mmCIF file with all atom_site columns, C-alpha atoms in Angstrom:
data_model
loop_
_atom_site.group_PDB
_atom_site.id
_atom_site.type_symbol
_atom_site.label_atom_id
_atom_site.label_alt_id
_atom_site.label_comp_id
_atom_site.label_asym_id
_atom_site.label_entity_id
_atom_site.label_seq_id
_atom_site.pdbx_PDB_ins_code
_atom_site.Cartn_x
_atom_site.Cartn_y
_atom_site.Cartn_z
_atom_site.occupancy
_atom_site.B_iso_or_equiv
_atom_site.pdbx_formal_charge
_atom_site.auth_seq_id
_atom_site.auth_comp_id
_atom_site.auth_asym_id
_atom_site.auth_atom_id
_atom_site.pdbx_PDB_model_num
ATOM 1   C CA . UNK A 1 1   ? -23.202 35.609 81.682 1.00 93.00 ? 1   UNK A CA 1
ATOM 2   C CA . UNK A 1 2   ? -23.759 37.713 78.746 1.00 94.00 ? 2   UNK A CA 1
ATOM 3   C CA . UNK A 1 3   ? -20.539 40.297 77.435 1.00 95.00 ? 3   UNK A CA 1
ATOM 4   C CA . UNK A 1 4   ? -21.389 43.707 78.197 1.00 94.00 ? 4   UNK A CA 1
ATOM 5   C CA . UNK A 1 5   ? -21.168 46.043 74.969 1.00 91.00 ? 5   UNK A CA 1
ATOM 6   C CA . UNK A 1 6   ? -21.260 50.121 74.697 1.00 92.00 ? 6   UNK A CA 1
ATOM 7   C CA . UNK A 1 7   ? -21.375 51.184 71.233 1.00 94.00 ? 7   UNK A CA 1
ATOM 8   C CA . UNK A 1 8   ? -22.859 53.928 69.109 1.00 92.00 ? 8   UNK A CA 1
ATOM 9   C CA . UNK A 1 9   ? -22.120 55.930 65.902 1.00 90.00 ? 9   UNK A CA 1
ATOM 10  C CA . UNK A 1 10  ? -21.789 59.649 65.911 1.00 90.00 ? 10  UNK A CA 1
ATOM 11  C CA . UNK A 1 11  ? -20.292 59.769 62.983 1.00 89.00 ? 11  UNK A CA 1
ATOM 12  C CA . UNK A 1 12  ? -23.469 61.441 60.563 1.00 87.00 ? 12  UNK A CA 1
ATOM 13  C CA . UNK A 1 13  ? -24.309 63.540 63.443 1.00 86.00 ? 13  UNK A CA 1
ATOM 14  C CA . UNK A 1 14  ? -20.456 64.917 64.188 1.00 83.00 ? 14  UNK A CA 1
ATOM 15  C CA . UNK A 1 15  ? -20.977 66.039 59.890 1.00 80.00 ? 15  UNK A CA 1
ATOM 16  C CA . UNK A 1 16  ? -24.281 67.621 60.388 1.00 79.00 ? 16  UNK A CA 1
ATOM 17  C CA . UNK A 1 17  ? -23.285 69.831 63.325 1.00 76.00 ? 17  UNK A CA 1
ATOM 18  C CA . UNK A 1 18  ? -20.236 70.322 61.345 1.00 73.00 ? 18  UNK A CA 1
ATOM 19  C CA . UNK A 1 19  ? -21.242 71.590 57.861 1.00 68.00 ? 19  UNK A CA 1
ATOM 20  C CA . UNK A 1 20  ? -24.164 73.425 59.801 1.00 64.00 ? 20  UNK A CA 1
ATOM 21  C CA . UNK A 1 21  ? -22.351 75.397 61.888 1.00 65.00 ? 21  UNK A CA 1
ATOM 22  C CA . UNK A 1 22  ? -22.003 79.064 61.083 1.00 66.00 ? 22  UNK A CA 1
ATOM 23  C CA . UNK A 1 23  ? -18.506 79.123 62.289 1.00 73.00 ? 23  UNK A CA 1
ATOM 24  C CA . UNK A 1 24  ? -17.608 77.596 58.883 1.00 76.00 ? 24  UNK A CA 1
ATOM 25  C CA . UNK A 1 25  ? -19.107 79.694 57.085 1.00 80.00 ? 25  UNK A CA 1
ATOM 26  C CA . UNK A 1 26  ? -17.363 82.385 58.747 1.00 83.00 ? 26  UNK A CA 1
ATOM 27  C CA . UNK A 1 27  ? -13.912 80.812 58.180 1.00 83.00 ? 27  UNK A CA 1
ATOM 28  C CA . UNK A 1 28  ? -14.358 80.572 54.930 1.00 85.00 ? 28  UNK A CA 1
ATOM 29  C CA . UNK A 1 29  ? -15.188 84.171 54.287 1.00 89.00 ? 29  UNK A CA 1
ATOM 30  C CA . UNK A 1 30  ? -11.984 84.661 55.994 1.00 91.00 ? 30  UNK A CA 1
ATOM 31  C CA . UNK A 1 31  ? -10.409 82.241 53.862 1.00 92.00 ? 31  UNK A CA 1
ATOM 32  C CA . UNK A 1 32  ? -11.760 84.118 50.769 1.00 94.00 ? 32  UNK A CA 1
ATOM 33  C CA . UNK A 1 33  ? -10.775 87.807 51.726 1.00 96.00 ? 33  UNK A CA 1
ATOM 34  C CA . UNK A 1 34  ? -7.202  86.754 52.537 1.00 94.00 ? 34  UNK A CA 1
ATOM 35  C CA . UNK A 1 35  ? -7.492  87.194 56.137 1.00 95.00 ? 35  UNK A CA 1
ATOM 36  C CA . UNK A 1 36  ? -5.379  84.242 56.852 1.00 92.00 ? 36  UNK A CA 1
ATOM 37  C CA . UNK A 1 37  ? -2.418  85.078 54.602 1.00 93.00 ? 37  UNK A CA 1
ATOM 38  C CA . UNK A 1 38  ? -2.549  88.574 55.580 1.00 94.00 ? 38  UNK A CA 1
ATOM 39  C CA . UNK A 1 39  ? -2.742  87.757 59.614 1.00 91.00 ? 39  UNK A CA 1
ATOM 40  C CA . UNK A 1 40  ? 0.693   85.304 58.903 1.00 87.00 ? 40  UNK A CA 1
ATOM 41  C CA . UNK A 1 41  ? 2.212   88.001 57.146 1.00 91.00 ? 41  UNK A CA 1
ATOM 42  C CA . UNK A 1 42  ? 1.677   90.447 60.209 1.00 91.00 ? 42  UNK A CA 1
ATOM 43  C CA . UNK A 1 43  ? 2.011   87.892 62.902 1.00 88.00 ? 43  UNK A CA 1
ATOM 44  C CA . UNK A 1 44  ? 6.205   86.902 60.760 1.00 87.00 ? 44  UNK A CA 1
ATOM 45  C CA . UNK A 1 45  ? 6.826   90.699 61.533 1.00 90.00 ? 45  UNK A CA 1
ATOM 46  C CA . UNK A 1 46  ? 7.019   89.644 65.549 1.00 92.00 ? 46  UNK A CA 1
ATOM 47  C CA . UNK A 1 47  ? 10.157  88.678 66.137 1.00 92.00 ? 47  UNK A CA 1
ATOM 48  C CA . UNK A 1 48  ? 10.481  85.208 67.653 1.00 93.00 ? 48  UNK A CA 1
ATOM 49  C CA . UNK A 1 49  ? 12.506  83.231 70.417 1.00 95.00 ? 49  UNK A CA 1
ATOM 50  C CA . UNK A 1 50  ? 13.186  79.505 70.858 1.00 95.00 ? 50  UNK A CA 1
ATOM 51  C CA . UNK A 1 51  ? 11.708  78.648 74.235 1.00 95.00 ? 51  UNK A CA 1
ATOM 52  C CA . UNK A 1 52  ? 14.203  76.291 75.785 1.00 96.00 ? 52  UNK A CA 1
ATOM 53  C CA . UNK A 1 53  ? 11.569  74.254 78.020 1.00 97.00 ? 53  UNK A CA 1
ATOM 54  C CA . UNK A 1 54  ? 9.942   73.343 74.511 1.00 96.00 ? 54  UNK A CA 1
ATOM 55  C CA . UNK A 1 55  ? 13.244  72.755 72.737 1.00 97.00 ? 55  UNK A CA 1
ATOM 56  C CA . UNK A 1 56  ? 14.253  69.997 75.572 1.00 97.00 ? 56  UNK A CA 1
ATOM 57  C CA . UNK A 1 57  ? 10.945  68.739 75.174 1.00 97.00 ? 57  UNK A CA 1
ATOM 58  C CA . UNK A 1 58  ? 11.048  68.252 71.856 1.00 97.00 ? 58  UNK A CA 1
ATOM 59  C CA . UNK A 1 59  ? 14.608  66.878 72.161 1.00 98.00 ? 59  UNK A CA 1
ATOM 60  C CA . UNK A 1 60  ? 13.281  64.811 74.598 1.00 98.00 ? 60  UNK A CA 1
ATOM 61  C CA . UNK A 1 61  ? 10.294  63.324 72.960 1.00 98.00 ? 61  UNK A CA 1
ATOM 62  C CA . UNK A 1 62  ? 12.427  62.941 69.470 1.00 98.00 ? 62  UNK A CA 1
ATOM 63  C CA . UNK A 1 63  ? 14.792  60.641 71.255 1.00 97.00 ? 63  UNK A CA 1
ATOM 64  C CA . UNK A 1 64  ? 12.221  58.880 72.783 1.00 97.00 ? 64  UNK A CA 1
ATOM 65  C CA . UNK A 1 65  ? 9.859   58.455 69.619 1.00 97.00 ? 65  UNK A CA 1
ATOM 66  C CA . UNK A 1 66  ? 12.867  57.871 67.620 1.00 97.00 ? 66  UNK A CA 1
ATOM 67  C CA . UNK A 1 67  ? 13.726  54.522 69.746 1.00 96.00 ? 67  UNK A CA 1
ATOM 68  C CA . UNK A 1 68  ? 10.181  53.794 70.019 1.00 95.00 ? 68  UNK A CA 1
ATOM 69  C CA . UNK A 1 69  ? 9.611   53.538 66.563 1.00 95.00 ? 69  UNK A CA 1
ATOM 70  C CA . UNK A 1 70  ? 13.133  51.669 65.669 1.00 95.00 ? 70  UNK A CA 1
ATOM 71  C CA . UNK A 1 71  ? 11.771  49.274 67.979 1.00 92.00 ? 71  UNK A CA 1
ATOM 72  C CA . UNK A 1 72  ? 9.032   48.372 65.923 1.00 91.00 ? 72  UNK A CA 1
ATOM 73  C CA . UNK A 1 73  ? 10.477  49.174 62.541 1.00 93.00 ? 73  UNK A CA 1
ATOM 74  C CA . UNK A 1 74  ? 8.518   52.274 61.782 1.00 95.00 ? 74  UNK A CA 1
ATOM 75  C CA . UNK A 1 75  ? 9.580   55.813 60.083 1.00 96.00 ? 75  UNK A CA 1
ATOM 76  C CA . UNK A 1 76  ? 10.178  59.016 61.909 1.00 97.00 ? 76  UNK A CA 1
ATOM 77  C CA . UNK A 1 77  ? 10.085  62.594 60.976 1.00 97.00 ? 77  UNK A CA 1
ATOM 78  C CA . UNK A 1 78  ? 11.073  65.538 63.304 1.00 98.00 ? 78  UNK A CA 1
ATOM 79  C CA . UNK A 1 79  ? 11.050  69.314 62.025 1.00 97.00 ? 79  UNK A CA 1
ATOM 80  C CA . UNK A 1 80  ? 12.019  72.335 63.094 1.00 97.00 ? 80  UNK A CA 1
ATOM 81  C CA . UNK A 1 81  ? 9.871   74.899 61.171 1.00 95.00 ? 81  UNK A CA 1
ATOM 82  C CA . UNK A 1 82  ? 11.353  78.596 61.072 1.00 91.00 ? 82  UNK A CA 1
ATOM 83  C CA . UNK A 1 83  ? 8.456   79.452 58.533 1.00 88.00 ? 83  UNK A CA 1
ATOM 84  C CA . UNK A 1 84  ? 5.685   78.290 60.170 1.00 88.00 ? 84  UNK A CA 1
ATOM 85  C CA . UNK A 1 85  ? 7.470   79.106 64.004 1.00 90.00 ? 85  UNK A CA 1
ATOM 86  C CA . UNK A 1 86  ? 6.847   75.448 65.388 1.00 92.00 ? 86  UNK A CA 1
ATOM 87  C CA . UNK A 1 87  ? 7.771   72.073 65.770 1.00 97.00 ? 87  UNK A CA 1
ATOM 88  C CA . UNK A 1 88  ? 6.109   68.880 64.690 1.00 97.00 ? 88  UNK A CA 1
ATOM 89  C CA . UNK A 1 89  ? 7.586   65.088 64.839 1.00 98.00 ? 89  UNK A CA 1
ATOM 90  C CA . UNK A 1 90  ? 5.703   62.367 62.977 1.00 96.00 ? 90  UNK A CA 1
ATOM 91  C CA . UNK A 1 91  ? 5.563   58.838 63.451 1.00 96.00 ? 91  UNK A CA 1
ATOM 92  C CA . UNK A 1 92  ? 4.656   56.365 61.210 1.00 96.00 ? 92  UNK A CA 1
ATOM 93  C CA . UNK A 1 93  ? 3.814   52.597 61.936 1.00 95.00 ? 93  UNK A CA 1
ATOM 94  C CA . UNK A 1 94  ? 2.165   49.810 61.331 1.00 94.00 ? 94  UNK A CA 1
ATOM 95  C CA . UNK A 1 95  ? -0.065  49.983 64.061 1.00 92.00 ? 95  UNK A CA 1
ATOM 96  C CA . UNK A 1 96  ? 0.627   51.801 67.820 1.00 93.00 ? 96  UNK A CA 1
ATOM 97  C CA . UNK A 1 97  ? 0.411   49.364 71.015 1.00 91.00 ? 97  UNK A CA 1
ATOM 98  C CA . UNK A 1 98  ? 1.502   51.037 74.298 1.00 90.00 ? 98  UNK A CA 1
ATOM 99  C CA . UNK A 1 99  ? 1.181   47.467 76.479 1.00 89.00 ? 99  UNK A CA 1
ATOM 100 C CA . UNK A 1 100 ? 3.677   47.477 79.052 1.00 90.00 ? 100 UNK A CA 1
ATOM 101 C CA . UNK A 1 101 ? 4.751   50.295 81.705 1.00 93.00 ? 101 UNK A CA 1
ATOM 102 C CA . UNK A 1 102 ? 7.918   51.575 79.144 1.00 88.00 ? 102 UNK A CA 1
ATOM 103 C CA . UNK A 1 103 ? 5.748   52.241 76.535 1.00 89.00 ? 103 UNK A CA 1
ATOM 104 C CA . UNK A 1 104 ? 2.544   53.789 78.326 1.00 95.00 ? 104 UNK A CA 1
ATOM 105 C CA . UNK A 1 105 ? 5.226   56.358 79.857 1.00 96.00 ? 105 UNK A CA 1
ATOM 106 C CA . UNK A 1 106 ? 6.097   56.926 76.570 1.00 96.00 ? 106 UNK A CA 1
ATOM 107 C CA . UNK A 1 107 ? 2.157   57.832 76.016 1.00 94.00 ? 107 UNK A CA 1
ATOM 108 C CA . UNK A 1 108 ? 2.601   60.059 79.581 1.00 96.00 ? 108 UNK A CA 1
ATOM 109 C CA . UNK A 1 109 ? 5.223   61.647 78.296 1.00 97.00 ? 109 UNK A CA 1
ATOM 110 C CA . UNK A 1 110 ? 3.708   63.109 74.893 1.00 97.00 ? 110 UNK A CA 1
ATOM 111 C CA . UNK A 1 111 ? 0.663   64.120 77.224 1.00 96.00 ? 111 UNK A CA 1
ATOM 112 C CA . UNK A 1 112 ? 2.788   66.426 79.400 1.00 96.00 ? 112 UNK A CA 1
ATOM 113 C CA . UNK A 1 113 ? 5.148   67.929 76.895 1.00 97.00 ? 113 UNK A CA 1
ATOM 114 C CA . UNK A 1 114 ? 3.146   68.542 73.721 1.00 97.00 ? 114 UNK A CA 1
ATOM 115 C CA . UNK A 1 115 ? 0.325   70.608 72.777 1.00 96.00 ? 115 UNK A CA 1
ATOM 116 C CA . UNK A 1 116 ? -1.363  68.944 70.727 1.00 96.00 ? 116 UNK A CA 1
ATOM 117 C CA . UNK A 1 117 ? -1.366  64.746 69.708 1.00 96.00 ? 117 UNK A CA 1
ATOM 118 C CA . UNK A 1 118 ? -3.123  63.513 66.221 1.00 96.00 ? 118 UNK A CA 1
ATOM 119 C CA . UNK A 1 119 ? -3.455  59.731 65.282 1.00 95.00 ? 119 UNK A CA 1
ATOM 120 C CA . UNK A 1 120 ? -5.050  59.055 62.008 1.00 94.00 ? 120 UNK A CA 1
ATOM 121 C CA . UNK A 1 121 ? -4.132  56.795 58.717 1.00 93.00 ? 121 UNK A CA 1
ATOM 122 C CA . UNK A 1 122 ? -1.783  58.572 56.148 1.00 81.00 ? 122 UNK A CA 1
ATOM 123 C CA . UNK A 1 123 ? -0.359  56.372 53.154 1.00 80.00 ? 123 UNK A CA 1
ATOM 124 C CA . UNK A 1 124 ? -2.250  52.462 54.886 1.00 83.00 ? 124 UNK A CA 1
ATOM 125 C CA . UNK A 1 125 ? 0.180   53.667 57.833 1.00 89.00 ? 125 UNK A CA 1
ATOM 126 C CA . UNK A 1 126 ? -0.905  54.429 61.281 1.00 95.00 ? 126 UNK A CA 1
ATOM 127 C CA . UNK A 1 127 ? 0.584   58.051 61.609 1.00 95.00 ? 127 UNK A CA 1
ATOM 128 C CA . UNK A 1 128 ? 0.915   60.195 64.948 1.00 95.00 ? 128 UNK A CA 1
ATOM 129 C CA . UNK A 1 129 ? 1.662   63.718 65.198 1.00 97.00 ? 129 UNK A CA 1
ATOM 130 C CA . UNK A 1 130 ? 3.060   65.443 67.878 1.00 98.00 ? 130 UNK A CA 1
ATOM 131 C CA . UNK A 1 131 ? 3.005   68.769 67.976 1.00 97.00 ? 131 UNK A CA 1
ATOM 132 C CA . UNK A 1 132 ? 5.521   71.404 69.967 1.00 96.00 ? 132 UNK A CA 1
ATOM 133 C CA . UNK A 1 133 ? 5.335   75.350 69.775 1.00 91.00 ? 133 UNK A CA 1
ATOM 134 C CA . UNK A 1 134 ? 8.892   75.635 69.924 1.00 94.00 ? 134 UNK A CA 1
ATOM 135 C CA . UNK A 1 135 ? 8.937   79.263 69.679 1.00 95.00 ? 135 UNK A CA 1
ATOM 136 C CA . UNK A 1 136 ? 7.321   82.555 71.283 1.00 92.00 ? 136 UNK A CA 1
ATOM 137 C CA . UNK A 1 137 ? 7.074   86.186 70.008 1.00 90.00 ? 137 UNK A CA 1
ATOM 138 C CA . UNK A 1 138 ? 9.036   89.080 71.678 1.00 87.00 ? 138 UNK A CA 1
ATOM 139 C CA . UNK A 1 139 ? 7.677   91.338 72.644 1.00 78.00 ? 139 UNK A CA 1
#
């Protein structure tokens, strides 16, 4: 029997559709006019909140990640960001392998509780980013 193999390369395609797109243009006449800066400087006015399902989850997931990456002998990062009104922790490794039902609950976990998850390279280091709101605006 022959192996099966799916593969294909988006990669020029993803770029085209990307530097095409008007959107970008747009955001970078926002960029330009000071839209951005001017939007954070409004949105800092709001006064802000800690949400404590967010803080236990990043609490949580720092433990967690923090073991995780002692386990493998990687570098951690967790911050608490009062300018920017969120949280963030950072992982840094080697390489990421999730192989056994621990660490795939580990993967779970992240999934539920965060917002958003990055992997990428930073520095020949595999690096993920987990990323936690944290806080909410009062209104």
């Amino acid at each position: 029997m022959k192996n099966e193999v799916f593969e294909r390369d988006y990669a020029e395609e993803f770029w085209q559709r990307h530097e095409n797109r008007l959107g970008r243009k747009f955001l970078d006449a926002l960029q330009t006019c000071g839209f951005f800066e001017q939007y954070k400087r409004e949105m800092d006015k709001i006064p802000k909140r800690i949400v404590p399902k967010q803080k236990a989850d990043y609490e949580y997931l720092l433990g967690e990640c923090d073991a995780y990456v002692r386990q493998f002998g990687g570098k951690i990062r967790g911050v608490v960001d009062y300018q920017k009104w969120q949280s963030t922790i950072d992982l840094y490794l080697p390489h990421f392998e999730f192989c056994d039902r621990e660490s795939l609950s580990l993967l779970e976990e992240i999934a539920k509780r965060a917002e958003n998850v990055t992997f990428c390279i930073k520095e020949e280091m595999m690096w993920l980013s987990i990323f936690i709101s944290y806080f909410d605006e009062i209104y």
